[in-house]
Coordinates of C-alpha atoms in Angstrom, one line a residue:
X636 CA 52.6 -96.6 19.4
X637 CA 49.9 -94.6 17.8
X638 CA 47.0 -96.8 16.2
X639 CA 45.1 -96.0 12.9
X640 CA 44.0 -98.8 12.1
X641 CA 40.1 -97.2 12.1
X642 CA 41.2 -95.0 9.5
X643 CA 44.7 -96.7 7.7
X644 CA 44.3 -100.7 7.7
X645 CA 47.0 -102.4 9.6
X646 CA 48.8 -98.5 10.4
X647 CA 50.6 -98.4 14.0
X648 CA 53.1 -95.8 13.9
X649 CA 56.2 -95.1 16.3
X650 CA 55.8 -91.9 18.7
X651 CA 58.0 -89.1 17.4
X652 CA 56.9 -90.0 13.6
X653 CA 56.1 -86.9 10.9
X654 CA 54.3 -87.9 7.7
X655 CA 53.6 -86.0 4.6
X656 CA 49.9 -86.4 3.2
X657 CA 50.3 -85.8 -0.4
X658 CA 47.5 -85.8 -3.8
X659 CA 46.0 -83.3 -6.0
X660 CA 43.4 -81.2 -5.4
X661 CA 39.6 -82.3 -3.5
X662 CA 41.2 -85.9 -3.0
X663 CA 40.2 -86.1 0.3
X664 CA 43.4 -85.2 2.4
X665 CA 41.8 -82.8 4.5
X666 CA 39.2 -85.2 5.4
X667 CA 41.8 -88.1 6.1
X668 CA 44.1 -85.8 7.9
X669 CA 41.1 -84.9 10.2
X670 CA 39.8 -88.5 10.8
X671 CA 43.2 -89.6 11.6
X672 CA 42.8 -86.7 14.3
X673 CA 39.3 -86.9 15.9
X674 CA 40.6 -91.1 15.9
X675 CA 43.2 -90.2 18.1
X676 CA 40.9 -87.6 20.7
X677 CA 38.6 -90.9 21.1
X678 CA 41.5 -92.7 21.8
X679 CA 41.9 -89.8 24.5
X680 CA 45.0 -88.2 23.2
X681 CA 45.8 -84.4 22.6
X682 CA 45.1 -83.1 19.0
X683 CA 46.3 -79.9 17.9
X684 CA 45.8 -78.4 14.1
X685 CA 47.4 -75.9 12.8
X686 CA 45.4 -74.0 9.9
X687 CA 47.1 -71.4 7.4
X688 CA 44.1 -72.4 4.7
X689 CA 40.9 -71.7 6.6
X690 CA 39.6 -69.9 10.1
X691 CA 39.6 -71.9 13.8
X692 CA 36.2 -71.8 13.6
X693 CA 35.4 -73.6 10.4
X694 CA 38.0 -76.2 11.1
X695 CA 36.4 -76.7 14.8
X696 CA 33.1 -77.1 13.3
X697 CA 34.4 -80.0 11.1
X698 CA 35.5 -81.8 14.0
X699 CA 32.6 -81.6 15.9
X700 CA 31.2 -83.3 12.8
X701 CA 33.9 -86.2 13.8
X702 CA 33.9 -86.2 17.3
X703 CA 31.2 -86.1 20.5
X704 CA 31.3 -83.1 22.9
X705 CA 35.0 -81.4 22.0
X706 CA 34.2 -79.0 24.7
X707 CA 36.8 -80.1 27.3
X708 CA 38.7 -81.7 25.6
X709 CA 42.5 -81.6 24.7
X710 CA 41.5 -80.1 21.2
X711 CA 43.7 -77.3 20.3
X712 CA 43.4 -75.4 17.0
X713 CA 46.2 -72.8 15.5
X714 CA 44.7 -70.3 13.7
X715 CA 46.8 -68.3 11.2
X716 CA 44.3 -67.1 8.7
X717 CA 41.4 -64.8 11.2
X718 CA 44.0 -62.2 12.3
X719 CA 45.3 -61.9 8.6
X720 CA 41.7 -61.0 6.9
X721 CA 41.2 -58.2 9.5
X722 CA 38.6 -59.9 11.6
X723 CA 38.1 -58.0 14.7
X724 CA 40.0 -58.5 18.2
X725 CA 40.3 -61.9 18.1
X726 CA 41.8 -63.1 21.6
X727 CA 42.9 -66.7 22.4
X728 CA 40.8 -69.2 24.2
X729 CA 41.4 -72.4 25.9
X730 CA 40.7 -74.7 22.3
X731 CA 42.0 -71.9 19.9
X732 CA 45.1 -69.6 19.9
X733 CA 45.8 -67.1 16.8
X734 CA 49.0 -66.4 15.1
X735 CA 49.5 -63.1 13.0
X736 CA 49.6 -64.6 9.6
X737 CA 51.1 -68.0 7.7
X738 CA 54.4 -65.7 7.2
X739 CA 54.5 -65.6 11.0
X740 CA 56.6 -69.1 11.7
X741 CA 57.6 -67.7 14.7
X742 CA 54.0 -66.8 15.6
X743 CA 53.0 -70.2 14.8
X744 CA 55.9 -71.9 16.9
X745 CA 55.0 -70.2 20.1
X746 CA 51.6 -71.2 19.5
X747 CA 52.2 -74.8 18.5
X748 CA 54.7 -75.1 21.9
X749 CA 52.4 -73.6 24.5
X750 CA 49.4 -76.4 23.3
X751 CA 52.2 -79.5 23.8
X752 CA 53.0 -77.7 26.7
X753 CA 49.6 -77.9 28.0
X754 CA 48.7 -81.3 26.8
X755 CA 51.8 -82.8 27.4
X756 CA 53.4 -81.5 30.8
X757 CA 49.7 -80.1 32.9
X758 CA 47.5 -82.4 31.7
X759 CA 50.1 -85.8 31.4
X760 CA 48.6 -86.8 27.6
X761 CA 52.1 -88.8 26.5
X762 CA 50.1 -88.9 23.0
X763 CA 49.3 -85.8 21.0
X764 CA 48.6 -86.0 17.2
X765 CA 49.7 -82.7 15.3
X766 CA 48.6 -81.0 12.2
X767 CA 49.6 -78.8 9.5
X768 CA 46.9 -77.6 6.7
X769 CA 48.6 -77.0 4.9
X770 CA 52.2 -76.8 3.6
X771 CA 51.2 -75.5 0.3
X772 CA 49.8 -72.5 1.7
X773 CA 53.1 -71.5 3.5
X774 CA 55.0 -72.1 -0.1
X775 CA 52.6 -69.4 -1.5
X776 CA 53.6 -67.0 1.3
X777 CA 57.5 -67.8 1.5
X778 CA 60.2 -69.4 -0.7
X779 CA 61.4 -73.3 0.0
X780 CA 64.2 -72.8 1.6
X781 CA 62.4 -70.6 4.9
X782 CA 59.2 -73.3 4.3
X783 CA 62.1 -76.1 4.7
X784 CA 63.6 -74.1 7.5
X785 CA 60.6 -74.1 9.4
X786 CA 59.3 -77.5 8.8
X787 CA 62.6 -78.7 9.8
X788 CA 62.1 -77.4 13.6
X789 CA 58.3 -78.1 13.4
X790 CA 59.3 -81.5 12.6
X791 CA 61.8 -81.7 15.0
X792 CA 59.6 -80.5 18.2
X793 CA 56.9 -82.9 17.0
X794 CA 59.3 -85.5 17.2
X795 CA 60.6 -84.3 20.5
X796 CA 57.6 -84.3 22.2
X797 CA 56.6 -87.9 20.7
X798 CA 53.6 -86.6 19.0
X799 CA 52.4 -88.0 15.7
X800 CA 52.7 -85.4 12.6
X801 CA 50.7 -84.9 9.9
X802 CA 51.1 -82.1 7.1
X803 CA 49.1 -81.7 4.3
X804 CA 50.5 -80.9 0.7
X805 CA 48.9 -80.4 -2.8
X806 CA 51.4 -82.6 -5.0
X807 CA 50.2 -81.1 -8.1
X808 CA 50.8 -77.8 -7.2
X809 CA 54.8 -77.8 -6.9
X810 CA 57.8 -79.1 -9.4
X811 CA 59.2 -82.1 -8.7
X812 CA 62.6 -80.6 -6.8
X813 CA 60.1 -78.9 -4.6
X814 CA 58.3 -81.7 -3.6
X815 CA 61.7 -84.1 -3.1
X816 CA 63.2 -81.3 -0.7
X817 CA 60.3 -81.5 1.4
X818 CA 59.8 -85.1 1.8
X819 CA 63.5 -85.4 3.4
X820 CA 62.0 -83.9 6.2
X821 CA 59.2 -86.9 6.4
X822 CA 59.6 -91.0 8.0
X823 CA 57.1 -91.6 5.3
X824 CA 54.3 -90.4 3.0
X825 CA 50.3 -91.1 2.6
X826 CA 49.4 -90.9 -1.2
X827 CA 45.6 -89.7 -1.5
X828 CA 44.5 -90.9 -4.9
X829 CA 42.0 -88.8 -7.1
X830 CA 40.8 -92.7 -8.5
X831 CA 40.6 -94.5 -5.1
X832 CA 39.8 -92.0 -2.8
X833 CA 39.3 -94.4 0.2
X834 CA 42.6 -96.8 0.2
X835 CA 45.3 -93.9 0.9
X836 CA 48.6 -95.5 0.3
X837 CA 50.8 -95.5 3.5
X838 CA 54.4 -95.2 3.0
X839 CA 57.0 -95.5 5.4
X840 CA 61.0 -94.0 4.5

């Protein structure tokens, strides 16, 4: 089981479970999704983020914020926004590994399975929290049904591998139909309220 209960009261989740963390705009899902992270690395588990909003680097630095001395440890970071704005030879490293572009869901798979693959199989973690910042991103690069598509076999290996998945949507910024045919994909949602930004809502399908 995977324990939250530092950052969701009561919230022990079966391994092999994807949720969707849904709200509007500055609600704090980031922040949430990130805490639920750095909660599991002091728990000793693998964490690996996958970012399509904002650089390796700038995410890294927010979990240093969150957690003591990531150096070392099983921290792993997808980066799928550096190589797109052009910024230099970028090469992967032990805690961060770089995909082309959020179009590149191929790109993003490799990199995704070669972290679980180290966490999982070299160094024996049988926990691993995954995330995905952000879903809305990808929607504004693709249409729903490659975005669904890929989700579906992200899902799927997170569930495979027993890890815990998180992925981060804006609710306000897609129709209703959108936001239906992605949950399908979900065993349950966390609701990020604009008015109570500090009791998510946990939902479980």
């Amino acid at each position: 089981m995977y324990d939250l209960a530092d950052v969701l009261p009561d919230a022990e989740l079966d391994p092999g479970t994807n949720l969707l963390i849904t709200g509007p705009p500055m609600a704090g899902k980031r922040r949430l999704a990130l805490d639920i992270l750095a909660n599991g690395t002091d728990q000793g588990e693998g964490t690996i983020t996958v970012t399509t909003k904002d650089g390796g680097d700038k995410i890294l630095d927010e979990y240093e914020k969150r957690v003591d001395d990531v150096e070392g440890k099983p921290v792993g970071i997808v980066d799928c926004v550096t190589k797109q704005r052009g910024v230099g030879n970028v090469e992967d490293s032990p805690q961060l590994k770089y995909a082309s572009s959020p179009v590149d869901m191929t790109g993003i798979g490799i990199k995704l399975s070669e972290f679980l693959q180290e966490f999982y199989e070299r160094r024996g973690l049988t926990k691993n929290r995954v995330l995905l910042h952000s879903v809305s991103t990808l929607l504004m690069y693709s249409d729903l049904q490659t975005v669904f598509r890929f989700l579906h076999v992200f899902t799927g290996r997170v569930q495979s591998a027993d890890a815990l998945g998180l992925y981060v949507i804006d609710s306000t910024a897609h129709d209703d139909q959108t936001m239906n045919t992605l949950k399908q994909l979900f065993d349950g949602v966390i609701e990020v309220s604009e008015d109570d930004v500090d009791t998510p809502t946990l939902r479980i399908a």
